[in-house]
Amino acid sequence: MERYQARDVNSDMSFLEMLDVVNENLIAEGKEPIAFEHDCREGICGSCGFMINGIAHGPQRGTTVCQLHMRHFKDGDELYLEPWRAYAFPVLKDLVVDRNAFDRIISAGGYITVHTGSAPDGNALPVPKVDSDRAMDAAACIGCGACVAACPNASAALFTGAKISHLGLLPQGQAERDRRALRMVAQYNQELFGSCTNIGECEAVCPKEIRLEVIARMNRDYLKAKWRDRGRLADPDHG
Ligand code: SF4
Ligand code: FES
């Protein structure tokens, strides 16, 4: 651990702006700045994220560190910043970890079959409201990795469940539904994320408030796909 003093901080700054000020002072003193990831700074890209006093993304529920403001802390507070800790997220430097494991899970099945050409009419494919709402809720996952960091098992079940759910709930996602569940879960296991034991820390820290129900949906899709796969193998007509 390194100790830094944050001076010239005001309550309207975001947490990352506070780190910018600390870094500018470090650079002016000829020292190495603190490495951290960021991009949009609007809570939508999923680049930022680290532990603040042991809580992924800090103390404010449903908030990424880029959207967290210094008014939630007191002058003189001592804050412990740490990178995500998980075997599948090796630390690169300071607060930056390698989250390529998430990209590989997406590559394994997080896509749909579409016909290229002109865009289809918006009303051509009706989607029940309840399904579109659930799909949109799951699609809010920004892939930040806080769920993995908060989980005592370093499980990526909330992330993988969100990605499987948001496509599996829509008609456009049906063509690869079985294959998606099988491949994404297999990749998740290969990345050596831990298993889910329903602790719920992931849901508590998720800045997009993804619900645990996506994990149940992932498990259901996976089991159904597995049974169908076995049935196909046992059926000589579909061998
Ligand atoms: S489920 Fe939530 S915590 Fe996990 S990667 Fe997605 S947005 Fe981040
Ligand atoms: S920098 Fe994009 S979500 Fe925080």
PDB file of N, CA, C and O in Angstrom, residues 188-218:
ATOM      1  N   TYR A 188     -16.731 -19.449 -19.091  1.00  0.00           N
ATOM      2  CA  TYR A 188     -16.685 -18.906 -17.724  1.00  0.00           C
ATOM      3  C   TYR A 188     -15.917 -19.884 -16.814  1.00  0.00           C
ATOM      4  O   TYR A 188     -15.034 -19.489 -16.038  1.00  0.00           O
ATOM      5  N   ASN A 189     -16.220 -21.191 -16.959  1.00  0.00           N
ATOM      6  CA  ASN A 189     -15.503 -22.187 -16.152  1.00  0.00           C
ATOM      7  C   ASN A 189     -14.025 -22.239 -16.521  1.00  0.00           C
ATOM      8  O   ASN A 189     -13.164 -22.356 -15.647  1.00  0.00           O
ATOM      9  N   GLN A 190     -13.763 -22.112 -17.812  1.00  0.00           N
ATOM     10  CA  GLN A 190     -12.377 -22.182 -18.274  1.00  0.00           C
ATOM     11  C   GLN A 190     -11.544 -21.015 -17.748  1.00  0.00           C
ATOM     12  O   GLN A 190     -10.343 -21.137 -17.541  1.00  0.00           O
ATOM     13  N   GLU A 191     -12.172 -19.874 -17.528  1.00  0.00           N
ATOM     14  CA  GLU A 191     -11.454 -18.692 -17.032  1.00  0.00           C
ATOM     15  C   GLU A 191     -11.157 -18.789 -15.535  1.00  0.00           C
ATOM     16  O   GLU A 191     -10.575 -17.898 -14.946  1.00  0.00           O
ATOM     17  N   LEU A 192     -11.654 -19.861 -14.906  1.00  0.00           N
ATOM     18  CA  LEU A 192     -11.434 -20.113 -13.475  1.00  0.00           C
ATOM     19  C   LEU A 192     -12.077 -19.073 -12.563  1.00  0.00           C
ATOM     20  O   LEU A 192     -11.529 -18.703 -11.530  1.00  0.00           O
ATOM     21  N   PHE A 193     -13.248 -18.567 -12.981  1.00  0.00           N
ATOM     22  CA  PHE A 193     -14.074 -17.818 -12.034  1.00  0.00           C
ATOM     23  C   PHE A 193     -14.678 -18.847 -11.078  1.00  0.00           C
ATOM     24  O   PHE A 193     -14.843 -20.018 -11.443  1.00  0.00           O
ATOM     25  N   GLY A 194     -15.028 -18.421  -9.881  1.00  0.00           N
ATOM     26  CA  GLY A 194     -15.609 -19.358  -8.916  1.00  0.00           C
ATOM     27  C   GLY A 194     -17.077 -19.621  -9.215  1.00  0.00           C
ATOM     28  O   GLY A 194     -17.674 -18.998 -10.090  1.00  0.00           O
ATOM     29  N   SER A 195     -17.650 -20.551  -8.456  1.00  0.00           N
ATOM     30  CA  SER A 195     -19.072 -20.869  -8.635  1.00  0.00           C
ATOM     31  C   SER A 195     -19.927 -19.957  -7.776  1.00  0.00           C
ATOM     32  O   SER A 195     -19.476 -19.442  -6.761  1.00  0.00           O
ATOM     33  N   CYS A 196     -21.186 -19.817  -8.168  1.00  0.00           N
ATOM     34  CA  CYS A 196     -22.122 -19.002  -7.388  1.00  0.00           C
ATOM     35  C   CYS A 196     -22.694 -19.841  -6.251  1.00  0.00           C
ATOM     36  O   CYS A 196     -23.130 -20.971  -6.465  1.00  0.00           O
ATOM     37  N   THR A 197     -22.672 -19.286  -5.029  1.00  0.00           N
ATOM     38  CA  THR A 197     -23.315 -19.975  -3.904  1.00  0.00           C
ATOM     39  C   THR A 197     -24.405 -19.080  -3.302  1.00  0.00           C
ATOM     40  O   THR A 197     -24.680 -19.131  -2.109  1.00  0.00           O
ATOM     41  N   ASN A 198     -24.988 -18.238  -4.123  1.00  0.00           N
ATOM     42  CA  ASN A 198     -26.143 -17.391  -3.740  1.00  0.00           C
ATOM     43  C   ASN A 198     -25.876 -16.483  -2.553  1.00  0.00           C
ATOM     44  O   ASN A 198     -26.740 -16.305  -1.697  1.00  0.00           O
ATOM     45  N   ILE A 199     -24.707 -15.903  -2.487  1.00  0.00           N
ATOM     46  CA  ILE A 199     -24.394 -15.001  -1.381  1.00  0.00           C
ATOM     47  C   ILE A 199     -25.032 -13.629  -1.611  1.00  0.00           C
ATOM     48  O   ILE A 199     -25.551 -13.002  -0.693  1.00  0.00           O
ATOM     49  N   GLY A 200     -24.990 -13.159  -2.844  1.00  0.00           N
ATOM     50  CA  GLY A 200     -25.702 -11.922  -3.183  1.00  0.00           C
ATOM     51  C   GLY A 200     -24.886 -10.648  -3.093  1.00  0.00           C
ATOM     52  O   GLY A 200     -25.408  -9.560  -3.291  1.00  0.00           O
ATOM     53  N   GLU A 201     -23.581 -10.779  -2.776  1.00  0.00           N
ATOM     54  CA  GLU A 201     -22.732  -9.567  -2.732  1.00  0.00           C
ATOM     55  C   GLU A 201     -22.680  -8.888  -4.104  1.00  0.00           C
ATOM     56  O   GLU A 201     -22.561  -7.670  -4.198  1.00  0.00           O
ATOM     57  N   CYS A 202     -22.738  -9.691  -5.157  1.00  0.00           N
ATOM     58  CA  CYS A 202     -22.666  -9.151  -6.525  1.00  0.00           C
ATOM     59  C   CYS A 202     -23.809  -8.177  -6.760  1.00  0.00           C
ATOM     60  O   CYS A 202     -23.604  -7.055  -7.238  1.00  0.00           O
ATOM     61  N   GLU A 203     -25.025  -8.601  -6.416  1.00  0.00           N
ATOM     62  CA  GLU A 203     -26.204  -7.756  -6.626  1.00  0.00           C
ATOM     63  C   GLU A 203     -26.093  -6.472  -5.788  1.00  0.00           C
ATOM     64  O   GLU A 203     -26.465  -5.392  -6.232  1.00  0.00           O
ATOM     65  N   ALA A 204     -25.530  -6.606  -4.580  1.00  0.00           N
ATOM     66  CA  ALA A 204     -25.443  -5.451  -3.675  1.00  0.00           C
ATOM     67  C   ALA A 204     -24.509  -4.367  -4.211  1.00  0.00           C
ATOM     68  O   ALA A 204     -24.742  -3.189  -3.989  1.00  0.00           O
ATOM     69  N   VAL A 205     -23.451  -4.765  -4.930  1.00  0.00           N
ATOM     70  CA  VAL A 205     -22.479  -3.757  -5.390  1.00  0.00           C
ATOM     71  C   VAL A 205     -22.660  -3.368  -6.849  1.00  0.00           C
ATOM     72  O   VAL A 205     -22.040  -2.403  -7.307  1.00  0.00           O
ATOM     73  N   CYS A 206     -23.481  -4.094  -7.577  1.00  0.00           N
ATOM     74  CA  CYS A 206     -23.585  -3.840  -9.025  1.00  0.00           C
ATOM     75  C   CYS A 206     -24.051  -2.404  -9.278  1.00  0.00           C
ATOM     76  O   CYS A 206     -25.126  -2.010  -8.817  1.00  0.00           O
ATOM     77  N   PRO A 207     -23.279  -1.618 -10.018  1.00  0.00           N
ATOM     78  CA  PRO A 207     -23.680  -0.228 -10.244  1.00  0.00           C
ATOM     79  C   PRO A 207     -24.921  -0.119 -11.127  1.00  0.00           C
ATOM     80  O   PRO A 207     -25.558   0.927 -11.167  1.00  0.00           O
ATOM     81  N   LYS A 208     -25.264  -1.180 -11.830  1.00  0.00           N
ATOM     82  CA  LYS A 208     -26.459  -1.155 -12.689  1.00  0.00           C
ATOM     83  C   LYS A 208     -27.608  -1.942 -12.061  1.00  0.00           C
ATOM     84  O   LYS A 208     -28.622  -2.199 -12.696  1.00  0.00           O
ATOM     85  N   GLU A 209     -27.414  -2.355 -10.824  1.00  0.00           N
ATOM     86  CA  GLU A 209     -28.446  -3.053 -10.041  1.00  0.00           C
ATOM     87  C   GLU A 209     -29.046  -4.256 -10.780  1.00  0.00           C
ATOM     88  O   GLU A 209     -30.259  -4.455 -10.793  1.00  0.00           O
ATOM     89  N   ILE A 210     -28.144  -5.026 -11.403  1.00  0.00           N
ATOM     90  CA  ILE A 210     -28.571  -6.269 -12.056  1.00  0.00           C
ATOM     91  C   ILE A 210     -29.026  -7.229 -10.963  1.00  0.00           C
ATOM     92  O   ILE A 210     -28.353  -7.388  -9.939  1.00  0.00           O
ATOM     93  N   ARG A 211     -30.174  -7.874 -11.198  1.00  0.00           N
ATOM     94  CA  ARG A 211     -30.770  -8.726 -10.162  1.00  0.00           C
ATOM     95  C   ARG A 211     -30.256 -10.161 -10.251  1.00  0.00           C
ATOM     96  O   ARG A 211     -29.930 -10.653 -11.323  1.00  0.00           O
ATOM     97  N   LEU A 212     -30.284 -10.832  -9.087  1.00  0.00           N
ATOM     98  CA  LEU A 212     -29.826 -12.227  -9.018  1.00  0.00           C
ATOM     99  C   LEU A 212     -30.626 -13.160  -9.934  1.00  0.00           C
ATOM    100  O   LEU A 212     -30.152 -14.232 -10.287  1.00  0.00           O
ATOM    101  N   GLU A 213     -31.830 -12.727 -10.324  1.00  0.00           N
ATOM    102  CA  GLU A 213     -32.661 -13.612 -11.150  1.00  0.00           C
ATOM    103  C   GLU A 213     -31.978 -13.965 -12.475  1.00  0.00           C
ATOM    104  O   GLU A 213     -32.281 -14.988 -13.079  1.00  0.00           O
ATOM    105  N   VAL A 214     -31.011 -13.116 -12.929  1.00  0.00           N
ATOM    106  CA  VAL A 214     -30.326 -13.464 -14.194  1.00  0.00           C
ATOM    107  C   VAL A 214     -29.494 -14.739 -14.025  1.00  0.00           C
ATOM    108  O   VAL A 214     -29.268 -15.470 -14.988  1.00  0.00           O
ATOM    109  N   ILE A 215     -29.047 -14.989 -12.789  1.00  0.00           N
ATOM    110  CA  ILE A 215     -28.264 -16.212 -12.545  1.00  0.00           C
ATOM    111  C   ILE A 215     -29.180 -17.430 -12.652  1.00  0.00           C
ATOM    112  O   ILE A 215     -28.823 -18.449 -13.247  1.00  0.00           O
ATOM    113  N   ALA A 216     -30.386 -17.301 -12.100  1.00  0.00           N
ATOM    114  CA  ALA A 216     -31.349 -18.404 -12.195  1.00  0.00           C
ATOM    115  C   ALA A 216     -31.682 -18.669 -13.664  1.00  0.00           C
ATOM    116  O   ALA A 216     -31.771 -19.828 -14.096  1.00  0.00           O
ATOM    117  N   ARG A 217     -31.822 -17.591 -14.437  1.00  0.00           N
ATOM    118  CA  ARG A 217     -32.150 -17.762 -15.853  1.00  0.00           C
ATOM    119  C   ARG A 217     -30.993 -18.439 -16.599  1.00  0.00           C
ATOM    120  O   ARG A 217     -31.192 -19.292 -17.447  1.00  0.00           O
ATOM    121  N   MET A 218     -29.769 -18.046 -16.253  1.00  0.00           N
ATOM    122  CA  MET A 218     -28.596 -18.679 -16.877  1.00  0.00           C
ATOM    123  C   MET A 218     -28.586 -20.183 -16.561  1.00  0.00           C
ATOM    124  O   MET A 218     -28.383 -21.014 -17.458  1.00  0.00           O
TER     125      MET A 218
END
